[in-house]
Coordinates of C-alpha atoms in Angstrom, one line a residue:
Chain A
X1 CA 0.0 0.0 0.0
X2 CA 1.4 3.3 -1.0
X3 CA 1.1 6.4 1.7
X4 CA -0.9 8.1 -1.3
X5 CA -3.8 6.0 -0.9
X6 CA -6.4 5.8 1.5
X7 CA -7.5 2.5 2.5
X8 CA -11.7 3.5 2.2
X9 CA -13.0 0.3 3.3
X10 CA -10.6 0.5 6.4
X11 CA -11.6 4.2 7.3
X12 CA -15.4 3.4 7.5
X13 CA -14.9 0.6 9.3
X14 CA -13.4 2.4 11.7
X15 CA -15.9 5.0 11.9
X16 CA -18.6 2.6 12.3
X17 CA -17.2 0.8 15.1
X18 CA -16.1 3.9 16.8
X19 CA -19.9 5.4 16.5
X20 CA -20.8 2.3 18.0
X21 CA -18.3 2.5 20.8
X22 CA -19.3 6.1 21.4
X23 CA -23.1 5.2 21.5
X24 CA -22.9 2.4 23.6
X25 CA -20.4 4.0 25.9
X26 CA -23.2 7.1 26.2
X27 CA -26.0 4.9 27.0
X28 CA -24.1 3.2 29.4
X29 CA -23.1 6.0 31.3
X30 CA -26.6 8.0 31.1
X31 CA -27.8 4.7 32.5
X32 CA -25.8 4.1 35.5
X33 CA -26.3 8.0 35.8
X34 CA -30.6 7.5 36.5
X35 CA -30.0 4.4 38.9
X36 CA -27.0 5.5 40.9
X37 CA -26.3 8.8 43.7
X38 CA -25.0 11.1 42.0
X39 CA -23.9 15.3 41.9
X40 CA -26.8 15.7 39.4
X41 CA -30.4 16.4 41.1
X42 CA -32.6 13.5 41.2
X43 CA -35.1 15.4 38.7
X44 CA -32.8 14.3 36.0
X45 CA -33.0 10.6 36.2
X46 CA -35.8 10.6 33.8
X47 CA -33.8 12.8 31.4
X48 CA -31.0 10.5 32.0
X49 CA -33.0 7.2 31.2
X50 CA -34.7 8.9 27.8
X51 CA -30.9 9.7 27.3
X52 CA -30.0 6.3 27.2
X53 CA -32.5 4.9 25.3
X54 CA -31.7 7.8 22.2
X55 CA -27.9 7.0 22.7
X56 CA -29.3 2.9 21.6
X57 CA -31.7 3.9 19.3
X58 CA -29.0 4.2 16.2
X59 CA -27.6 0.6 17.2
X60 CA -30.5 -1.1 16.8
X61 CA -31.2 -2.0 20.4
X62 CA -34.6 -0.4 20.8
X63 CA -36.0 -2.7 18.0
X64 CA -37.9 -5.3 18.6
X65 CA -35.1 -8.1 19.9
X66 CA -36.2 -10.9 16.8
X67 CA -35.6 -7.8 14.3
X68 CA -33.1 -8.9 12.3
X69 CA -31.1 -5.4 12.6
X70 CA -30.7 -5.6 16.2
X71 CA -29.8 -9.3 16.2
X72 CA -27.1 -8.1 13.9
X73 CA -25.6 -5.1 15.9
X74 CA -25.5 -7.2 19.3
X75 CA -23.8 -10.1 17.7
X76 CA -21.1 -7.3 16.6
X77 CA -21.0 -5.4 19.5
X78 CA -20.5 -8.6 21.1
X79 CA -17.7 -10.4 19.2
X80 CA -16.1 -7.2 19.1
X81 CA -16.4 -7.0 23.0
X82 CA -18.2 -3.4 23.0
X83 CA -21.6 -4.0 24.2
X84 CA -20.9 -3.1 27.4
X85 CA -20.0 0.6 28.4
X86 CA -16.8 1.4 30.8
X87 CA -18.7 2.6 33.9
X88 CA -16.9 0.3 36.4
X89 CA -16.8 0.8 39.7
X90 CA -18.9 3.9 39.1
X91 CA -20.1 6.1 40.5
X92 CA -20.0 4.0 43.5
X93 CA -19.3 0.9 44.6
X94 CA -22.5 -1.6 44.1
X95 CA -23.5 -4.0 47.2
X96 CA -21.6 -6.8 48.1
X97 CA -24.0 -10.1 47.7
X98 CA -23.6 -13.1 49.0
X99 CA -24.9 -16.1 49.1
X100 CA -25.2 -19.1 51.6
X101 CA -27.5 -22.4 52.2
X102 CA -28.5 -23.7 55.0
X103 CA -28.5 -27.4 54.5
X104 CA -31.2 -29.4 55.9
X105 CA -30.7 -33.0 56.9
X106 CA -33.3 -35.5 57.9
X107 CA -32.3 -36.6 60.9
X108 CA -32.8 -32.8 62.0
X109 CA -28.9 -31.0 61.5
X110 CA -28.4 -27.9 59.7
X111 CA -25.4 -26.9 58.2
X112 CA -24.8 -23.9 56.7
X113 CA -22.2 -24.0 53.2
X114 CA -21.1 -21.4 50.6
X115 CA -21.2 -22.0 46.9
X116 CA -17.2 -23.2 46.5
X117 CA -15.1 -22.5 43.3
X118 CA -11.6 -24.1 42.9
X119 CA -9.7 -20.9 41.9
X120 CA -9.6 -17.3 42.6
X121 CA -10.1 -16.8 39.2
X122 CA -13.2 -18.5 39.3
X123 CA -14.1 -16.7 42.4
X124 CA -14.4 -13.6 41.0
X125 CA -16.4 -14.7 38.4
X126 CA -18.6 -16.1 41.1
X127 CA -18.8 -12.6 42.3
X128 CA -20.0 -11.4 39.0
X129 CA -22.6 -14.3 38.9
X130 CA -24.3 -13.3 42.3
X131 CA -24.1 -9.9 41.6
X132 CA -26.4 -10.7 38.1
X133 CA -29.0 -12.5 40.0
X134 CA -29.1 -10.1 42.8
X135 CA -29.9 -7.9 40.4
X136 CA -32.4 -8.9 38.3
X137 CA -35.5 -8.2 37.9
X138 CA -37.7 -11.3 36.4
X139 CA -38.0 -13.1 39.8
X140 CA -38.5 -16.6 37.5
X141 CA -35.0 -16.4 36.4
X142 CA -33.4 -15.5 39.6
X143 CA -35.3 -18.4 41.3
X144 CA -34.3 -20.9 38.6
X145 CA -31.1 -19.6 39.0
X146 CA -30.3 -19.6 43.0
X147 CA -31.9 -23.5 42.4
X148 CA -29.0 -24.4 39.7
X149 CA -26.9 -23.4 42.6
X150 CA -28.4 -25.2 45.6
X151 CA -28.5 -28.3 43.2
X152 CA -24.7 -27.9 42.7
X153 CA -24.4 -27.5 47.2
X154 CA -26.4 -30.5 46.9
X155 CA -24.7 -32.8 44.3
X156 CA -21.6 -32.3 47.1
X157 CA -24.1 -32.9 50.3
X158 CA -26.3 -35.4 48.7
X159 CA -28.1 -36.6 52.1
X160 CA -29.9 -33.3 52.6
X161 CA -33.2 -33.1 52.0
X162 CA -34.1 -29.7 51.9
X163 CA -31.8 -26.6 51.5
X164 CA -32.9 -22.9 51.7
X165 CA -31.0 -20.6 50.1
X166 CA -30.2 -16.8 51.3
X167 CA -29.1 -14.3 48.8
X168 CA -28.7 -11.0 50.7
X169 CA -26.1 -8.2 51.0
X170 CA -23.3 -7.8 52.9
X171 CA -23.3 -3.9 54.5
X172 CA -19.2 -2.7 54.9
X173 CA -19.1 0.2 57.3
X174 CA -17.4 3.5 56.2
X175 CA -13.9 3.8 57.8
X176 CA -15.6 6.2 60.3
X177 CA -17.6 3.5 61.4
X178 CA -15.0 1.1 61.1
X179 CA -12.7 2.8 63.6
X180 CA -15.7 2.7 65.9
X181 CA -15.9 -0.8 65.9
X182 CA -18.3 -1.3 63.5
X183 CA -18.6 -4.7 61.6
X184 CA -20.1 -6.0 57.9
X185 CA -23.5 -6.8 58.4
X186 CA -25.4 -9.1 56.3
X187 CA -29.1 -8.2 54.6
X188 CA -31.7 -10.4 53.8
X189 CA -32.4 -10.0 50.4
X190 CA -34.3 -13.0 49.3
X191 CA -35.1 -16.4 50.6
X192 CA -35.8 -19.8 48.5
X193 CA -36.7 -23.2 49.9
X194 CA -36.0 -26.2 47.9
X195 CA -36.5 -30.3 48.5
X196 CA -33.8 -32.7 47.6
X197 CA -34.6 -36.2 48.4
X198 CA -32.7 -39.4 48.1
X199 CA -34.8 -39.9 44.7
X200 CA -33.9 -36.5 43.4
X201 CA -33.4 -36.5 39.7
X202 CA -30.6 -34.4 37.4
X203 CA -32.1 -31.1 37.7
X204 CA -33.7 -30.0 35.1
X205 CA -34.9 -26.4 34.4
X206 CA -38.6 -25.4 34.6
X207 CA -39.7 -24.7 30.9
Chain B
X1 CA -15.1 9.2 -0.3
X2 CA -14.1 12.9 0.6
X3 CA -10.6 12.9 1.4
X4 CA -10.1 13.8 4.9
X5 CA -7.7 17.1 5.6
X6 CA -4.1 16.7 5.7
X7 CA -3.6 16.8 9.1
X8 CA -5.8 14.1 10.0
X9 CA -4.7 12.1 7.1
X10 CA -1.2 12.9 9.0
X11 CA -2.7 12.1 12.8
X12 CA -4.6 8.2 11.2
X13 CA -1.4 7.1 9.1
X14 CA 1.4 8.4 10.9
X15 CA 3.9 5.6 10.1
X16 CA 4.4 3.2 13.0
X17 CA 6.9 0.3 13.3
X18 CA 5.2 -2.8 14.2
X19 CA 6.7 -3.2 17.6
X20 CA 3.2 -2.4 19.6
X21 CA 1.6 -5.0 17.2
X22 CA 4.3 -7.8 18.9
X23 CA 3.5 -6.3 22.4
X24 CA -0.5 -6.4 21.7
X25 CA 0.1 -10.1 19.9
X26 CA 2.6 -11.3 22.9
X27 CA 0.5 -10.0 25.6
X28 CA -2.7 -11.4 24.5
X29 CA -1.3 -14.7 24.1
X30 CA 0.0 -14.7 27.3
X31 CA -3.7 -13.2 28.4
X32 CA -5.1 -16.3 26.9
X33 CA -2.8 -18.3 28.2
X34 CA -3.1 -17.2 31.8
X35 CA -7.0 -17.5 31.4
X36 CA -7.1 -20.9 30.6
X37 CA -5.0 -21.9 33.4
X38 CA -6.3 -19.9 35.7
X39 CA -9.4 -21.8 35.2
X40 CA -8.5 -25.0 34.9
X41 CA -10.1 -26.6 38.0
X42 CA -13.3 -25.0 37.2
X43 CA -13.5 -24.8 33.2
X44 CA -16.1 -28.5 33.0
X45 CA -18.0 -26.6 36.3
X46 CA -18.1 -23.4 34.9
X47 CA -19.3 -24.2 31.0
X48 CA -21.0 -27.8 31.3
X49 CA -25.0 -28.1 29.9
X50 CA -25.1 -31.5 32.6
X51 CA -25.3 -30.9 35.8
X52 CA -21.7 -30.5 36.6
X53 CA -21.4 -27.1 37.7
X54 CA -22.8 -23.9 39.2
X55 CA -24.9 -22.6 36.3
X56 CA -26.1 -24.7 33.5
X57 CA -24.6 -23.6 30.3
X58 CA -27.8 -24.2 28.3
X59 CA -29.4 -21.6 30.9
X60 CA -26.9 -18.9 29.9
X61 CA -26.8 -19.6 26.5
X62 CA -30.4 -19.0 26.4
X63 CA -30.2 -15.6 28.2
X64 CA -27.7 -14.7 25.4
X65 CA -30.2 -16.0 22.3
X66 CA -32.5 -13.5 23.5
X67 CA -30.0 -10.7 22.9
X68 CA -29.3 -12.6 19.3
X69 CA -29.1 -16.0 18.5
X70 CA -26.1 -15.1 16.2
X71 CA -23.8 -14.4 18.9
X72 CA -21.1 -17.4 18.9
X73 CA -21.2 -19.8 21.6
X74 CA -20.2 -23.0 23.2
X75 CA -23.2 -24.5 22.1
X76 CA -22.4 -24.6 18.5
X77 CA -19.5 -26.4 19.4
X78 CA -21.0 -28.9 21.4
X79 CA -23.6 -30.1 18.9
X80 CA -21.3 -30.0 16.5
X81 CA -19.2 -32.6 18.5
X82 CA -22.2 -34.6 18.9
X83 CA -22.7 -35.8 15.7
X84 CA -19.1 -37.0 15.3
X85 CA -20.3 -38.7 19.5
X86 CA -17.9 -36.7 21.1
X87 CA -18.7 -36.4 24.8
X88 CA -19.0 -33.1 26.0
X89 CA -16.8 -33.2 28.4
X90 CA -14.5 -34.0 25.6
X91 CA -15.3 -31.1 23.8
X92 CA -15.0 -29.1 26.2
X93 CA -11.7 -30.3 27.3
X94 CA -11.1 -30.0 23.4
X95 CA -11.8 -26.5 23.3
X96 CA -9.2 -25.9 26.5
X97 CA -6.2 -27.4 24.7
X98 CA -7.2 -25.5 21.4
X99 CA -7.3 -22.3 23.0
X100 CA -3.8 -22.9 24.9
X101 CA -2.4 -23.7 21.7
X102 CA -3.8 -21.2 20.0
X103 CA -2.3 -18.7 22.5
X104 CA 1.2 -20.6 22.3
X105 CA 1.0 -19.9 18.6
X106 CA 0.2 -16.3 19.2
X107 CA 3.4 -15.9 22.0
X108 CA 5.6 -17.4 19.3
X109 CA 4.3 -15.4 16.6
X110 CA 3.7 -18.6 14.8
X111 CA 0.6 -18.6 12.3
X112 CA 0.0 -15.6 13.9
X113 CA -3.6 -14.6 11.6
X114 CA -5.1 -18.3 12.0
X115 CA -3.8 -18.4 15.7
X116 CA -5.8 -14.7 16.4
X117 CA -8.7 -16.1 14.6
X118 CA -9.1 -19.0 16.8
X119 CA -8.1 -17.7 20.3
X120 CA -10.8 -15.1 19.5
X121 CA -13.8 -17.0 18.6
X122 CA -13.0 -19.5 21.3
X123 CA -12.6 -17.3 24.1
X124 CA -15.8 -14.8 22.5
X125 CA -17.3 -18.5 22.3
X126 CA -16.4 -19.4 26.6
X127 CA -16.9 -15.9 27.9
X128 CA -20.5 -15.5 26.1
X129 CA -21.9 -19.0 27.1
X130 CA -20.9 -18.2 30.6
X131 CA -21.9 -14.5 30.3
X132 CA -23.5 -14.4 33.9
X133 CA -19.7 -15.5 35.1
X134 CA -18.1 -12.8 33.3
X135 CA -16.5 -9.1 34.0
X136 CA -14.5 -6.6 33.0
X137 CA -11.5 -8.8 31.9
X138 CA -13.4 -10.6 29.3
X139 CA -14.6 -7.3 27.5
X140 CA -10.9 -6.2 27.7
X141 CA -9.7 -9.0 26.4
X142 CA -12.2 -9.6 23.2
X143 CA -11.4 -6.0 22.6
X144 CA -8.2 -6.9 22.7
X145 CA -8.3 -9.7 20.8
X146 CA -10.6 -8.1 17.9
X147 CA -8.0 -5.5 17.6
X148 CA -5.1 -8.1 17.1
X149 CA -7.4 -10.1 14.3
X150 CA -8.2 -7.4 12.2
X151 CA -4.3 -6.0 12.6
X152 CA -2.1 -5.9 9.7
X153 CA -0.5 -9.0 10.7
X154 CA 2.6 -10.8 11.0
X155 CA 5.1 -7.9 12.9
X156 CA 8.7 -8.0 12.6
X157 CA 9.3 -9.8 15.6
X158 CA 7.5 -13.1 15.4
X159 CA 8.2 -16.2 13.8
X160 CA 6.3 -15.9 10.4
X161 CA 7.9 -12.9 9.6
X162 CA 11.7 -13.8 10.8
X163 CA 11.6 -17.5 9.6
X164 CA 8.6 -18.3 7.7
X165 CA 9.3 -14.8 5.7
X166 CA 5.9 -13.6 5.7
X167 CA 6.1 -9.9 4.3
X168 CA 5.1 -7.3 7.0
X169 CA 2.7 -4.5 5.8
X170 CA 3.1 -1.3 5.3
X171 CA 4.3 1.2 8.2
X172 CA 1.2 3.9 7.2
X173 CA -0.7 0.9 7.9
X174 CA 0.4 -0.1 11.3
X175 CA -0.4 3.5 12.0
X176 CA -4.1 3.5 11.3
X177 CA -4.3 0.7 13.2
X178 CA -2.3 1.5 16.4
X179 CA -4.0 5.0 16.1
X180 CA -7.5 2.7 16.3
X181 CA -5.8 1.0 19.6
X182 CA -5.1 4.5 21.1
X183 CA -8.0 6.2 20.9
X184 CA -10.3 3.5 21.7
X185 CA -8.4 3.2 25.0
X186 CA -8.7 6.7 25.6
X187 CA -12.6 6.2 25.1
X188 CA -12.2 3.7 28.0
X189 CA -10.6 6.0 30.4
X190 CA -12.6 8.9 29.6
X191 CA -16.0 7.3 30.5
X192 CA -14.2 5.7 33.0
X193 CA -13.2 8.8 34.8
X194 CA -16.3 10.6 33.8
X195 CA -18.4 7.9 35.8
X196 CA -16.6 8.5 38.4
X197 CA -16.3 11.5 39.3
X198 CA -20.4 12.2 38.9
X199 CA -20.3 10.9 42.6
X200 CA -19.4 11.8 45.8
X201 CA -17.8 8.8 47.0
X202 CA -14.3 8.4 44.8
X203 CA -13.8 12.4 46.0
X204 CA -13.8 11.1 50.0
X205 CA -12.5 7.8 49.6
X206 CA -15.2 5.6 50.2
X207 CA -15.3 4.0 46.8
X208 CA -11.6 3.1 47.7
X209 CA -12.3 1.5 50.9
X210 CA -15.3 -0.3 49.5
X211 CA -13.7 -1.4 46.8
X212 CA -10.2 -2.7 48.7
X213 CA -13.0 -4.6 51.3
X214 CA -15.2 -6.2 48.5
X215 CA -15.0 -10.0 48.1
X216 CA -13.5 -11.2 46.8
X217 CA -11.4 -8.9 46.1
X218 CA -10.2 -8.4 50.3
X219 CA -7.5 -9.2 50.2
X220 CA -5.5 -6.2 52.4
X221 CA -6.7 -6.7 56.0
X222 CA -9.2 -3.5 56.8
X223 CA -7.5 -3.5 60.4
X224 CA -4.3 -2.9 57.8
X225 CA -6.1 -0.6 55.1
X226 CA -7.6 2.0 57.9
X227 CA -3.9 3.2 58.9
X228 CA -3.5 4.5 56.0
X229 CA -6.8 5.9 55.4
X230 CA -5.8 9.5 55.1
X231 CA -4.8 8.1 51.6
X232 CA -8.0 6.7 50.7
X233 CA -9.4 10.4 49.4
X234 CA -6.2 11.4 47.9
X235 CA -6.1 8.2 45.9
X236 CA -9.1 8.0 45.2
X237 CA -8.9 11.6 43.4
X238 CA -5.8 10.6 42.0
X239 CA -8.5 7.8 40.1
X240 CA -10.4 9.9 39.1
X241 CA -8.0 12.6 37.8
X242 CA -6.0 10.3 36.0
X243 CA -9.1 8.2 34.0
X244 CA -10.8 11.3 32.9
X245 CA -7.9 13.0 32.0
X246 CA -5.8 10.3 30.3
X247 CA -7.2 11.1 26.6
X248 CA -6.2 14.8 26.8
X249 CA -2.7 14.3 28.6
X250 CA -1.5 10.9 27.1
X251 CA -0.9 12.8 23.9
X252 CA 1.2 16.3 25.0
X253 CA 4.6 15.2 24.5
X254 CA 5.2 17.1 28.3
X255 CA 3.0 14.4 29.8
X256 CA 2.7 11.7 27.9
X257 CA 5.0 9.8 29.9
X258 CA 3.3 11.1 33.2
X259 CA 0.0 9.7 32.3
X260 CA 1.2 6.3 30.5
X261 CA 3.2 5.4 34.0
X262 CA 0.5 6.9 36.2
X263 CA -1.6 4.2 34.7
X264 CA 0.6 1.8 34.5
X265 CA 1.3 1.7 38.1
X266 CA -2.7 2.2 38.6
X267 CA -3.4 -1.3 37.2
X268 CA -0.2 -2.9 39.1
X269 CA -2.0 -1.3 42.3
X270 CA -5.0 -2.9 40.9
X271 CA -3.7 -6.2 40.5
X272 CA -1.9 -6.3 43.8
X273 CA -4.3 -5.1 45.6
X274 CA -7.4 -6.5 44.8
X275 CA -6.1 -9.9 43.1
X276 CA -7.6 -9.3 39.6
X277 CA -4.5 -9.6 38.1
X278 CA -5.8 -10.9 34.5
X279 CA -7.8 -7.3 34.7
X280 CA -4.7 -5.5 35.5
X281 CA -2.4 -7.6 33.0
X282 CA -4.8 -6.8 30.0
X283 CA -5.0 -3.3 30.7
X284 CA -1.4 -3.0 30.8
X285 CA -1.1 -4.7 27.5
X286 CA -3.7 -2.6 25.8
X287 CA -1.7 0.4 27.3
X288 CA 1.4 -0.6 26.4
X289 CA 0.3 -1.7 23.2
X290 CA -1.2 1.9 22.6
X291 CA 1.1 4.3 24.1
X292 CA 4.2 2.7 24.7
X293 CA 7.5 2.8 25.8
X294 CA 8.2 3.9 21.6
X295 CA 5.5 6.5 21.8
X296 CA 5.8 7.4 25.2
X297 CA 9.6 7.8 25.5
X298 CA 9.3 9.9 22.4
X299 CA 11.5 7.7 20.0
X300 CA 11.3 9.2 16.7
X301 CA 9.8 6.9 14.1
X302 CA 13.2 6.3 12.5
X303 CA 14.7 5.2 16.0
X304 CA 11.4 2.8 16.9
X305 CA 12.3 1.1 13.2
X306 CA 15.2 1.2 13.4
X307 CA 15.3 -1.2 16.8
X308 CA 13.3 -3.8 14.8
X309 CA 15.2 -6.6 12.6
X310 CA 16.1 -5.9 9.2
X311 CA 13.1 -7.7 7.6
X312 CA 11.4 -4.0 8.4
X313 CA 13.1 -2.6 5.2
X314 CA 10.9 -4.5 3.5
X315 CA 7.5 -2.6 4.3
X316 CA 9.5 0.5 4.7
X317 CA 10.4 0.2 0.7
X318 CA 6.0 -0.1 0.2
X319 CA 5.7 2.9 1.6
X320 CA 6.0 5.4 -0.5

């Protein structure tokens, strides 16, 4: 290629993908803006969610989700690794969740176990997962989902019979607080109650 | 196509050597790499349909069909192993060794296009059909990765250009795409930063503190963190400073090399301190592969390709 020419094809590319980064990295950030505590006033929040949803409107994303148009953009925004703004850790630090099951057994114990990983690596992911179903919104899916994970406390504890699980949040104090003494304290979030018998089949998820 | 003015004709094809593309195709393999290890103990757990794990993979996949059903997957792969009655758990197991190959191949600079082909749709393919397992690390990485596929590809340091005497491509070239690199990274930062500092909480520290005390990521002991609390809001401004300020400053020649070490040594802190240290090892790749040391120590372009082997004359004779 000679310094001359001007590789077309290349430039537009770019300028697509970089629209898309800009537009996705917008909606993002308007978004997190009308959920989280921020300097703004709390008037905004609406302005800040219509935001959002013009900053998507170019990609696609407010289509219906079958239209062919938006299956397209979120399979490249995907692959490309962009559909997902940079908003980390922003403005403030979300909950920490956690998780634990208190294992039933029939001959009347209770145990109580935590959802075990083999690495940290996988740990943080972990992290990530109970941070998804903490915070979402269809209660079905949440419910199937804390029941996947019970099943796999029960695969390694297969004599319980029942085992409810407690997805809550754990409260840090501020460093005022913790130089007063104070400690994390955990918050009931949501409960769930499921049966495992000795008959228990592979588990299989509700339709 | 209107051509663009001179001077940003001058800022998108400023000639590069291909150095950054052996730091962004080195560090990536080694990203891979460390991935797949890292996971090791939990890769059947973590991606298996069966009832093997925490989170059925059939489950995930189906959340991500409903944002498009075109978005590659695990799945695929699977199926497709079915019909030739392959477990699985072999395919699965399959997949690991082809992705640790694939970013062997990428380290050595061996079949570099074909190894960046695969290492990408199989880790797009892992992180997407365990989406509700994934972070910040995996988006970093595809990016990452995407970056490195599309790249004019071999560079001057890896084996199909120094054995296998694959031609490199021209220098103008390299430039459009490291200048792609850069200022998608300084995107990052900026919304980063921005995000940030629309709250009170990285201005007094608490988003610090929280964030050192968050599991899993505790790993400094609060009783230890707290004595040196009077750095928490300093720091934490420091953040916030640095991110949103980072595509403005990483260019001035007076601070480039400021900003490029101030964020260096933000994701070392970040990888030492919290113990997400594939997070902090992709972002110092993408950084490095972006704005440095050639860039940021100011080496003139003749210096930066000059340093490379000899096998550079060759795309410096294409370009004009």
């Amino acid at each position: 290629m000679r310094q001359t020419e001007l590789p077309a094809a290349r430039l537009a590319f770019f300028a697509v993908h970089f629209l898309f980064v800009l537009l996705i990295s917008f909606a993002d950030v308007f978004s997190v803006f009308s959920k989280s505590s921020t300097f703004f006033p709390a008037t905004l929040n609406p302005f800040w969610d219509r935001a959002a949803e013009i900053a998507l409107v170019p990609l696609g994303q407010t289509l219906p989700v079958r239209n062919p148009i938006h299956e397209t953009v979120s399979a490249y925004l995907n692959i490309s690794g962009i559909e997902a703004g940079y908003s980390y850790f922003a403005p403030n630090i979300p909950d920490n969740y956690k998780i634990v099951f208190e294992l039933h057994y029939p001959d009347g114990r209770t145990e109580l176990e935590l959802p075990t990983v083999k690495s940290h690596a996988a740990g943080l992911r972990l992290g990530a997962l109970l941070d998804e179903i903490a915070e979402l919104e269809y209660e079905p899916l949440r419910a199937m989902m804390v029941k996947m994970l019970a099943y796999s406390v029960w695969q390694e504890h297969p004599e319980a019979s029942r085992i409810r699980a407690v997805l809550g949040y754990v409260d840090l104090p501020t460093p005022t607080e913790f130089n007063l003494g104070h400690k994390d304290s955990y918050h009931v979030l949501f409960a769930y109650d499921f049966d495992f018998g000795p008959t228990q089949q592979p588990f299989t998820p509700d339709p | 196509m209107s051509r663009p003015s001179d001077a940003l004709r001058r800022f998108l094809f400023t000639p590069q050597s291909t150095t950054w593309l052996a730091v962004l195709r080195i560090g990536l393999g080694l990203q891979v790499l460390f991935y797949a290890i890292s996971l090791r103990g939990d890769w059947v757990g973590l991606l298996a349909r069966e009832d093997q794990g925490l989170i059925r993979r059939d489950l995930m996949e189906a959340v991500l069909s409903s944002e498009s059903p075109l978005i590659p997957r695990i799945g695929w792969i699977v199926d497709a192993g079915a019909r030739l009655d392959l477990s699985e758990n072999t395919v699965l197991w399959s997949l690991w060794g082809a992705i640790i190959l694939a970013s062997l191949l990428l380290v050595l600079g061996m079949f570099c296009r074909a190894a960046s082909v695969v290492a990408w749709i199989l880790y797009v393919c892992t992180a997407k059909s365990a989406e509700l397992l994934s972070y910040g690390v995996d988006n970093f990485t595809i990016i990452g990765l995407f970056y490195l596929v599309i790249a004019p590809l071999p560079d001057a340091w890896s084996i199909d250009a120094r054995w296998r005497g694959r031609l490199l491509r021209s220098a103008s070239l390299q430039g459009l795409h490291r200048r792609a690199l850069q200022l998608h990274i300084c995107i990052i930062y900026f919304f980063c930063g921005f995000a940030k500092c629309a709250g009170p909480d990285w201005w007094n520290g608490t988003s610090l503190w929280r964030s050192l005390n968050r599991a899993p990521s505790d790993i400094i002991p609060p009783d230890l963190l707290i004595r040196l609390g009077f750095l928490l809001p300093l720091v934490g401004i420091l953040v916030c400073l640095m991110e949103i300020t980072y595509s403005v400053l990483i260019w001035p020649r007076r601070t480039r090399l400021i900003w490029f070490l101030g964020v260096l040594g933000l994701h070392v802190g970040i990888g030492l301190t919290m113990g997400m240290y594939l997070f902090a090892w992709i972002m110092i790749v993408l950084n490095m592969a972006a704005f440095g040391p050639d860039f940021a120590l100011r080496l003139p372009h003749q210096i930066a390709l000059s340093i490379e082997p000899g096998i550079q004359k060759l795309a410096e004779r294409s370009i004009g």
